[in-house]
Amino acid sequence: MAETRQARAGIPISVKLILATSIVIAAAVGTATWFSQTSISDLTEKQVAARRESGEKSIVRESELLVQAVANTVVIPLSANMFGDVPKSLEDALALDKKGENRVQWLLVHDPRSGTVVGATAGAPAKVDELDRILKDGIKSTANKVVHAKVAGSDWVYASPIELGGTTHGNLYMGVSTAGLEKELTSSLEESKARAQATRNRVWLVGLLVLAIGVVLAALQGVRLAGPIKVLTRQAERIAAGDLSHRV
């Protein structure tokens, strides 16, 4: 009879309690951890996209200011027909950039009145026709008259009118490479992604720790409750068998 009851009993009640509680805890911890991971990933992607957009706008803005600054350095000799001073001004501007950001590749000043190139640094195109074709579909600044367009890869061309007193005395073309800035931006974004990944790893570790603690507590609670439940089970079996001498 005892063997029949033992066989019918199957898995001990303490084990059932531990398993049931552990499953509930695991589901709760897993769900919370998954939502945390998803939130971190979504937030990181949005931050990376925002930083990339901000960085690209900053590159354009700085390049626009640079081409305007160079245009201001050559407007006086150009307006006074001192064409011989223009190449020297361009070389000085290029040398100054090399000491700083080092993004300007070449400079070129074109006089639309005579249709000639007044001054140019090494590496500048011999003619402006190709530049004008590229800039025809370029991006026009909303804050000034600067136009820029991509040539290839990280190479861009910027153009600005050289004006004084409302009169246009020429056009300045500037070749710009954003490779250095894009490299810095990419490095910064990769660091942000790495920090986000480290945060996700910590979330997983905390989740696993909470799960382990929960399982241990569930085991202790299951063992503690198993005794009284076994007593009640035996009493129920006796009553079912017609033995009413051990009722609670």
mmCIF file of C-alpha atoms in Angstrom:
data_model
loop_
_atom_site.group_PDB
_atom_site.id
_atom_site.type_symbol
_atom_site.label_atom_id
_atom_site.label_comp_id
_atom_site.label_asym_id
_atom_site.label_seq_id
_atom_site.Cartn_x
_atom_site.Cartn_y
_atom_site.Cartn_z
ATOM 1 C CA MET A 1 0.000 0.000 0.000
ATOM 2 C CA ALA A 2 2.815 2.366 0.947
ATOM 3 C CA GLU A 3 4.647 1.528 -2.253
ATOM 4 C CA THR A 4 1.493 2.310 -4.246
ATOM 5 C CA ARG A 5 1.180 5.721 -2.615
ATOM 6 C CA GLN A 6 4.878 6.443 -3.173
ATOM 7 C CA ALA A 7 4.604 5.525 -6.824
ATOM 8 C CA ARG A 8 1.500 7.643 -7.175
ATOM 9 C CA ALA A 9 3.192 10.541 -5.430
ATOM 10 C CA GLY A 10 5.765 10.875 -8.231
ATOM 11 C CA ILE A 11 7.908 14.026 -8.007
ATOM 12 C CA PRO A 12 8.220 15.320 -4.420
ATOM 13 C CA ILE A 13 6.121 18.398 -3.662
ATOM 14 C CA SER A 14 9.228 20.348 -2.623
ATOM 15 C CA VAL A 15 10.761 19.823 -6.047
ATOM 16 C CA LYS A 16 7.532 20.894 -7.722
ATOM 17 C CA LEU A 17 7.447 24.083 -5.648
ATOM 18 C CA ILE A 18 11.067 24.860 -6.433
ATOM 19 C CA LEU A 19 10.568 24.272 -10.158
ATOM 20 C CA ALA A 20 7.359 26.296 -10.339
ATOM 21 C CA THR A 21 8.794 29.231 -8.400
ATOM 22 C CA SER A 22 12.056 29.128 -10.364
ATOM 23 C CA ILE A 23 10.176 29.208 -13.671
ATOM 24 C CA VAL A 24 8.137 32.217 -12.551
ATOM 25 C CA ILE A 25 11.249 34.049 -11.341
ATOM 26 C CA ALA A 26 13.179 33.186 -14.506
ATOM 27 C CA ALA A 27 10.323 34.442 -16.690
ATOM 28 C CA ALA A 28 10.061 37.696 -14.724
ATOM 29 C CA VAL A 29 13.818 38.344 -14.701
ATOM 30 C CA GLY A 30 14.175 37.361 -18.367
ATOM 31 C CA THR A 31 11.348 39.673 -19.436
ATOM 32 C CA ALA A 32 12.729 42.607 -17.440
ATOM 33 C CA THR A 33 16.244 42.025 -18.773
ATOM 34 C CA TRP A 34 15.020 41.741 -22.361
ATOM 35 C CA PHE A 35 13.125 45.021 -22.117
ATOM 36 C CA SER A 36 16.185 46.682 -20.572
ATOM 37 C CA GLN A 37 18.393 45.391 -23.383
ATOM 38 C CA THR A 38 15.933 46.578 -26.028
ATOM 39 C CA SER A 39 15.627 50.011 -24.430
ATOM 40 C CA ILE A 40 19.405 50.418 -24.237
ATOM 41 C CA SER A 41 19.834 49.345 -27.870
ATOM 42 C CA ASP A 42 17.107 51.695 -29.114
ATOM 43 C CA LEU A 43 18.481 54.600 -27.097
ATOM 44 C CA THR A 44 22.022 53.943 -28.309
ATOM 45 C CA GLU A 45 20.958 53.834 -31.961
ATOM 46 C CA LYS A 46 19.071 57.118 -31.595
ATOM 47 C CA GLN A 47 22.012 58.786 -29.845
ATOM 48 C CA VAL A 48 24.482 57.546 -32.456
ATOM 49 C CA ALA A 49 22.245 58.776 -35.292
ATOM 50 C CA ALA A 50 21.815 62.166 -33.585
ATOM 51 C CA ARG A 51 25.552 62.529 -32.991
ATOM 52 C CA ARG A 52 26.356 61.571 -36.576
ATOM 53 C CA GLU A 53 23.867 64.096 -37.921
ATOM 54 C CA SER A 54 25.212 66.769 -35.577
ATOM 55 C CA GLY A 55 28.806 65.952 -36.534
ATOM 56 C CA GLU A 56 28.085 66.101 -40.262
ATOM 57 C CA LYS A 57 26.337 69.458 -39.872
ATOM 58 C CA SER A 58 29.302 70.727 -37.873
ATOM 59 C CA ILE A 59 31.696 69.686 -40.652
ATOM 60 C CA VAL A 60 29.643 71.566 -43.248
ATOM 61 C CA ARG A 61 29.303 74.641 -41.049
ATOM 62 C CA GLU A 62 33.040 74.822 -40.328
ATOM 63 C CA SER A 63 33.884 74.376 -44.012
ATOM 64 C CA GLU A 64 31.483 77.172 -44.973
ATOM 65 C CA LEU A 65 33.098 79.503 -42.447
ATOM 66 C CA LEU A 66 36.527 78.544 -43.746
ATOM 67 C CA VAL A 67 35.773 79.261 -47.404
ATOM 68 C CA GLN A 68 34.245 82.613 -46.435
ATOM 69 C CA ALA A 69 37.307 83.494 -44.366
ATOM 70 C CA VAL A 70 39.626 82.759 -47.291
ATOM 71 C CA ALA A 71 37.381 84.769 -49.617
ATOM 72 C CA ASN A 72 37.736 87.745 -47.280
ATOM 73 C CA THR A 73 41.534 87.518 -47.438
ATOM 74 C CA VAL A 74 41.659 87.818 -51.228
ATOM 75 C CA VAL A 75 38.847 90.301 -51.815
ATOM 76 C CA ILE A 76 41.044 93.395 -51.321
ATOM 77 C CA PRO A 77 43.812 92.525 -53.812
ATOM 78 C CA LEU A 78 41.250 91.133 -56.251
ATOM 79 C CA SER A 79 39.045 94.220 -56.117
ATOM 80 C CA ALA A 80 42.088 96.460 -56.576
ATOM 81 C CA ASN A 81 43.230 94.428 -59.587
ATOM 82 C CA MET A 82 46.357 93.427 -57.659
ATOM 83 C CA PHE A 83 46.191 89.951 -59.126
ATOM 84 C CA GLY A 84 49.817 89.201 -58.290
ATOM 85 C CA ASP A 85 49.011 89.239 -54.569
ATOM 86 C CA VAL A 86 46.205 86.670 -54.839
ATOM 87 C CA PRO A 87 48.392 83.519 -55.149
ATOM 88 C CA LYS A 88 50.421 84.578 -52.088
ATOM 89 C CA SER A 89 47.219 85.065 -50.075
ATOM 90 C CA LEU A 90 46.004 81.624 -51.090
ATOM 91 C CA GLU A 91 49.307 79.985 -50.161
ATOM 92 C CA ASP A 92 49.273 81.699 -46.760
ATOM 93 C CA ALA A 93 45.701 80.556 -46.115
ATOM 94 C CA LEU A 94 46.557 76.987 -47.118
ATOM 95 C CA ALA A 95 49.680 76.961 -44.928
ATOM 96 C CA LEU A 96 47.645 78.230 -41.978
ATOM 97 C CA ASP A 97 45.129 75.422 -42.427
ATOM 98 C CA LYS A 98 47.911 72.830 -42.598
ATOM 99 C CA LYS A 99 49.001 73.892 -39.111
ATOM 100 C CA GLY A 100 45.465 73.537 -37.800
ATOM 101 C CA GLU A 101 42.654 71.345 -39.094
ATOM 102 C CA ASN A 102 44.520 70.336 -42.270
ATOM 103 C CA ARG A 103 41.382 69.724 -44.281
ATOM 104 C CA VAL A 104 41.852 72.150 -47.213
ATOM 105 C CA GLN A 105 43.321 70.362 -50.228
ATOM 106 C CA TRP A 106 43.578 73.259 -52.656
ATOM 107 C CA LEU A 107 42.322 76.794 -53.339
ATOM 108 C CA LEU A 108 41.434 78.505 -56.605
ATOM 109 C CA VAL A 109 40.267 82.026 -57.454
ATOM 110 C CA HIS A 110 38.471 82.615 -60.743
ATOM 111 C CA ASP A 111 37.691 85.968 -62.310
ATOM 112 C CA PRO A 112 34.384 85.637 -64.214
ATOM 113 C CA ARG A 113 34.929 88.999 -65.906
ATOM 114 C CA SER A 114 38.014 87.829 -67.768
ATOM 115 C CA GLY A 115 37.256 84.125 -67.514
ATOM 116 C CA THR A 116 40.731 83.405 -66.152
ATOM 117 C CA VAL A 117 42.144 81.741 -63.061
ATOM 118 C CA VAL A 118 43.755 84.502 -61.027
ATOM 119 C CA GLY A 119 45.428 82.255 -58.492
ATOM 120 C CA ALA A 120 45.549 78.607 -57.480
ATOM 121 C CA THR A 121 47.491 76.347 -55.154
ATOM 122 C CA ALA A 122 49.015 72.976 -55.982
ATOM 123 C CA GLY A 123 46.445 70.303 -56.719
ATOM 124 C CA ALA A 124 43.750 72.696 -57.923
ATOM 125 C CA PRO A 125 41.939 71.911 -61.193
ATOM 126 C CA ALA A 126 43.220 73.754 -64.239
ATOM 127 C CA LYS A 127 39.687 74.764 -65.283
ATOM 128 C CA VAL A 128 36.561 75.614 -63.359
ATOM 129 C CA ASP A 129 34.077 74.173 -65.865
ATOM 130 C CA GLU A 130 34.091 70.762 -64.184
ATOM 131 C CA LEU A 131 33.731 72.368 -60.758
ATOM 132 C CA ASP A 132 30.765 74.423 -61.914
ATOM 133 C CA ARG A 133 29.149 71.291 -63.310
ATOM 134 C CA ILE A 134 29.527 69.495 -59.971
ATOM 135 C CA LEU A 135 28.292 72.493 -58.003
ATOM 136 C CA LYS A 136 25.297 72.998 -60.276
ATOM 137 C CA ASP A 137 23.396 70.359 -58.315
ATOM 138 C CA GLY A 138 25.176 71.141 -55.058
ATOM 139 C CA ILE A 139 23.768 72.081 -51.671
ATOM 140 C CA LYS A 140 23.176 75.779 -51.156
ATOM 141 C CA SER A 141 23.622 77.176 -47.679
ATOM 142 C CA THR A 142 20.599 78.845 -46.109
ATOM 143 C CA ALA A 143 22.813 81.211 -44.103
ATOM 144 C CA ASN A 144 25.119 82.495 -46.866
ATOM 145 C CA LYS A 145 25.943 82.144 -50.556
ATOM 146 C CA VAL A 146 28.250 79.164 -50.154
ATOM 147 C CA VAL A 147 27.539 76.079 -52.278
ATOM 148 C CA HIS A 148 29.132 72.685 -51.718
ATOM 149 C CA ALA A 149 28.987 69.283 -53.380
ATOM 150 C CA LYS A 150 30.639 65.906 -52.976
ATOM 151 C CA VAL A 151 33.318 65.036 -55.503
ATOM 152 C CA ALA A 152 34.090 61.496 -54.372
ATOM 153 C CA GLY A 153 34.342 59.689 -51.044
ATOM 154 C CA SER A 154 35.298 62.225 -48.387
ATOM 155 C CA ASP A 155 36.372 64.875 -50.937
ATOM 156 C CA TRP A 156 34.165 67.939 -51.307
ATOM 157 C CA VAL A 157 34.298 71.185 -53.236
ATOM 158 C CA TYR A 158 33.053 74.479 -51.816
ATOM 159 C CA ALA A 159 32.456 77.694 -53.728
ATOM 160 C CA SER A 160 31.815 81.215 -52.495
ATOM 161 C CA PRO A 161 31.515 84.523 -54.322
ATOM 162 C CA ILE A 162 34.201 87.064 -53.491
ATOM 163 C CA GLU A 163 32.217 90.214 -52.781
ATOM 164 C CA LEU A 164 32.936 93.711 -51.584
ATOM 165 C CA GLY A 165 30.275 96.372 -51.195
ATOM 166 C CA GLY A 166 27.702 94.244 -52.963
ATOM 167 C CA THR A 167 29.929 93.772 -56.021
ATOM 168 C CA THR A 168 31.203 90.339 -56.998
ATOM 169 C CA HIS A 169 34.876 90.442 -57.940
ATOM 170 C CA GLY A 170 35.435 86.721 -58.381
ATOM 171 C CA ASN A 171 34.677 83.244 -57.147
ATOM 172 C CA LEU A 172 36.633 81.160 -54.691
ATOM 173 C CA TYR A 173 36.736 77.373 -55.036
ATOM 174 C CA MET A 174 38.058 75.221 -52.226
ATOM 175 C CA GLY A 175 38.753 71.492 -52.146
ATOM 176 C CA VAL A 176 38.059 69.976 -48.741
ATOM 177 C CA SER A 177 38.739 66.516 -47.358
ATOM 178 C CA THR A 178 36.605 65.461 -44.406
ATOM 179 C CA ALA A 179 38.425 62.148 -43.945
ATOM 180 C CA GLY A 180 40.044 63.253 -40.687
ATOM 181 C CA LEU A 181 36.839 64.622 -39.215
ATOM 182 C CA GLU A 182 34.858 61.587 -40.302
ATOM 183 C CA LYS A 183 37.472 59.336 -38.710
ATOM 184 C CA GLU A 184 37.193 61.219 -35.423
ATOM 185 C CA LEU A 185 33.406 61.082 -35.608
ATOM 186 C CA THR A 186 33.422 57.356 -36.350
ATOM 187 C CA SER A 187 35.823 56.738 -33.466
ATOM 188 C CA SER A 188 33.590 58.695 -31.105
ATOM 189 C CA LEU A 189 30.512 56.776 -32.238
ATOM 190 C CA GLU A 190 32.298 53.443 -31.811
ATOM 191 C CA GLU A 191 33.194 54.432 -28.253
ATOM 192 C CA SER A 192 29.532 55.191 -27.582
ATOM 193 C CA LYS A 193 28.538 51.784 -28.948
ATOM 194 C CA ALA A 194 31.190 50.089 -26.800
ATOM 195 C CA ARG A 195 29.901 51.827 -23.667
ATOM 196 C CA ALA A 196 26.357 50.777 -24.536
ATOM 197 C CA GLN A 197 27.490 47.173 -25.011
ATOM 198 C CA ALA A 198 29.225 47.261 -21.632
ATOM 199 C CA THR A 199 25.997 48.516 -20.080
ATOM 200 C CA ARG A 200 24.051 45.691 -21.716
ATOM 201 C CA ASN A 201 26.548 43.168 -20.365
ATOM 202 C CA ARG A 202 26.133 44.558 -16.858
ATOM 203 C CA VAL A 203 22.364 44.286 -17.213
ATOM 204 C CA TRP A 204 22.723 40.614 -18.125
ATOM 205 C CA LEU A 205 25.028 39.979 -15.165
ATOM 206 C CA VAL A 206 22.635 41.672 -12.765
ATOM 207 C CA GLY A 207 19.743 39.701 -14.258
ATOM 208 C CA LEU A 208 21.602 36.407 -13.806
ATOM 209 C CA LEU A 209 22.512 37.343 -10.236
ATOM 210 C CA VAL A 210 18.900 38.172 -9.420
ATOM 211 C CA LEU A 211 17.807 34.905 -11.025
ATOM 212 C CA ALA A 212 20.311 32.891 -8.967
ATOM 213 C CA ILE A 213 19.206 34.569 -5.743
ATOM 214 C CA GLY A 214 15.572 33.969 -6.660
ATOM 215 C CA VAL A 215 16.176 30.274 -7.328
ATOM 216 C CA VAL A 216 17.982 29.854 -4.003
ATOM 217 C CA LEU A 217 15.180 31.597 -2.124
ATOM 218 C CA ALA A 218 12.624 29.505 -4.009
ATOM 219 C CA ALA A 219 14.468 26.344 -3.003
ATOM 220 C CA LEU A 220 14.549 27.372 0.644
ATOM 221 C CA GLN A 221 10.885 28.306 0.563
ATOM 222 C CA GLY A 222 10.000 25.034 -1.175
ATOM 223 C CA VAL A 223 11.834 22.975 1.426
ATOM 224 C CA ARG A 224 10.207 24.957 4.240
ATOM 225 C CA LEU A 225 6.704 24.427 2.852
ATOM 226 C CA ALA A 226 7.222 20.822 1.820
ATOM 227 C CA GLY A 227 6.920 19.457 5.372
ATOM 228 C CA PRO A 228 3.499 20.945 6.235
ATOM 229 C CA ILE A 229 2.178 20.088 2.776
ATOM 230 C CA LYS A 230 3.272 16.462 3.169
ATOM 231 C CA VAL A 231 1.466 16.269 6.530
ATOM 232 C CA LEU A 232 -1.708 17.658 5.014
ATOM 233 C CA THR A 233 -1.396 15.274 2.065
ATOM 234 C CA ARG A 234 -1.083 12.241 4.352
ATOM 235 C CA GLN A 235 -4.071 13.367 6.399
ATOM 236 C CA ALA A 236 -6.117 13.778 3.238
ATOM 237 C CA GLU A 237 -5.154 10.283 2.111
ATOM 238 C CA ARG A 238 -6.149 8.789 5.481
ATOM 239 C CA ILE A 239 -9.478 10.583 5.428
ATOM 240 C CA ALA A 240 -10.066 9.394 1.879
ATOM 241 C CA ALA A 241 -9.332 5.855 3.074
ATOM 242 C CA GLY A 242 -11.906 6.226 5.866
ATOM 243 C CA ASP A 243 -9.480 6.829 8.730
ATOM 244 C CA LEU A 244 -10.944 9.811 10.603
ATOM 245 C CA SER A 245 -8.737 9.489 13.681
ATOM 246 C CA HIS A 246 -6.105 11.939 12.398
ATOM 247 C CA ARG A 247 -8.281 14.849 11.299
ATOM 248 C CA VAL A 248 -6.884 18.334 11.893
#
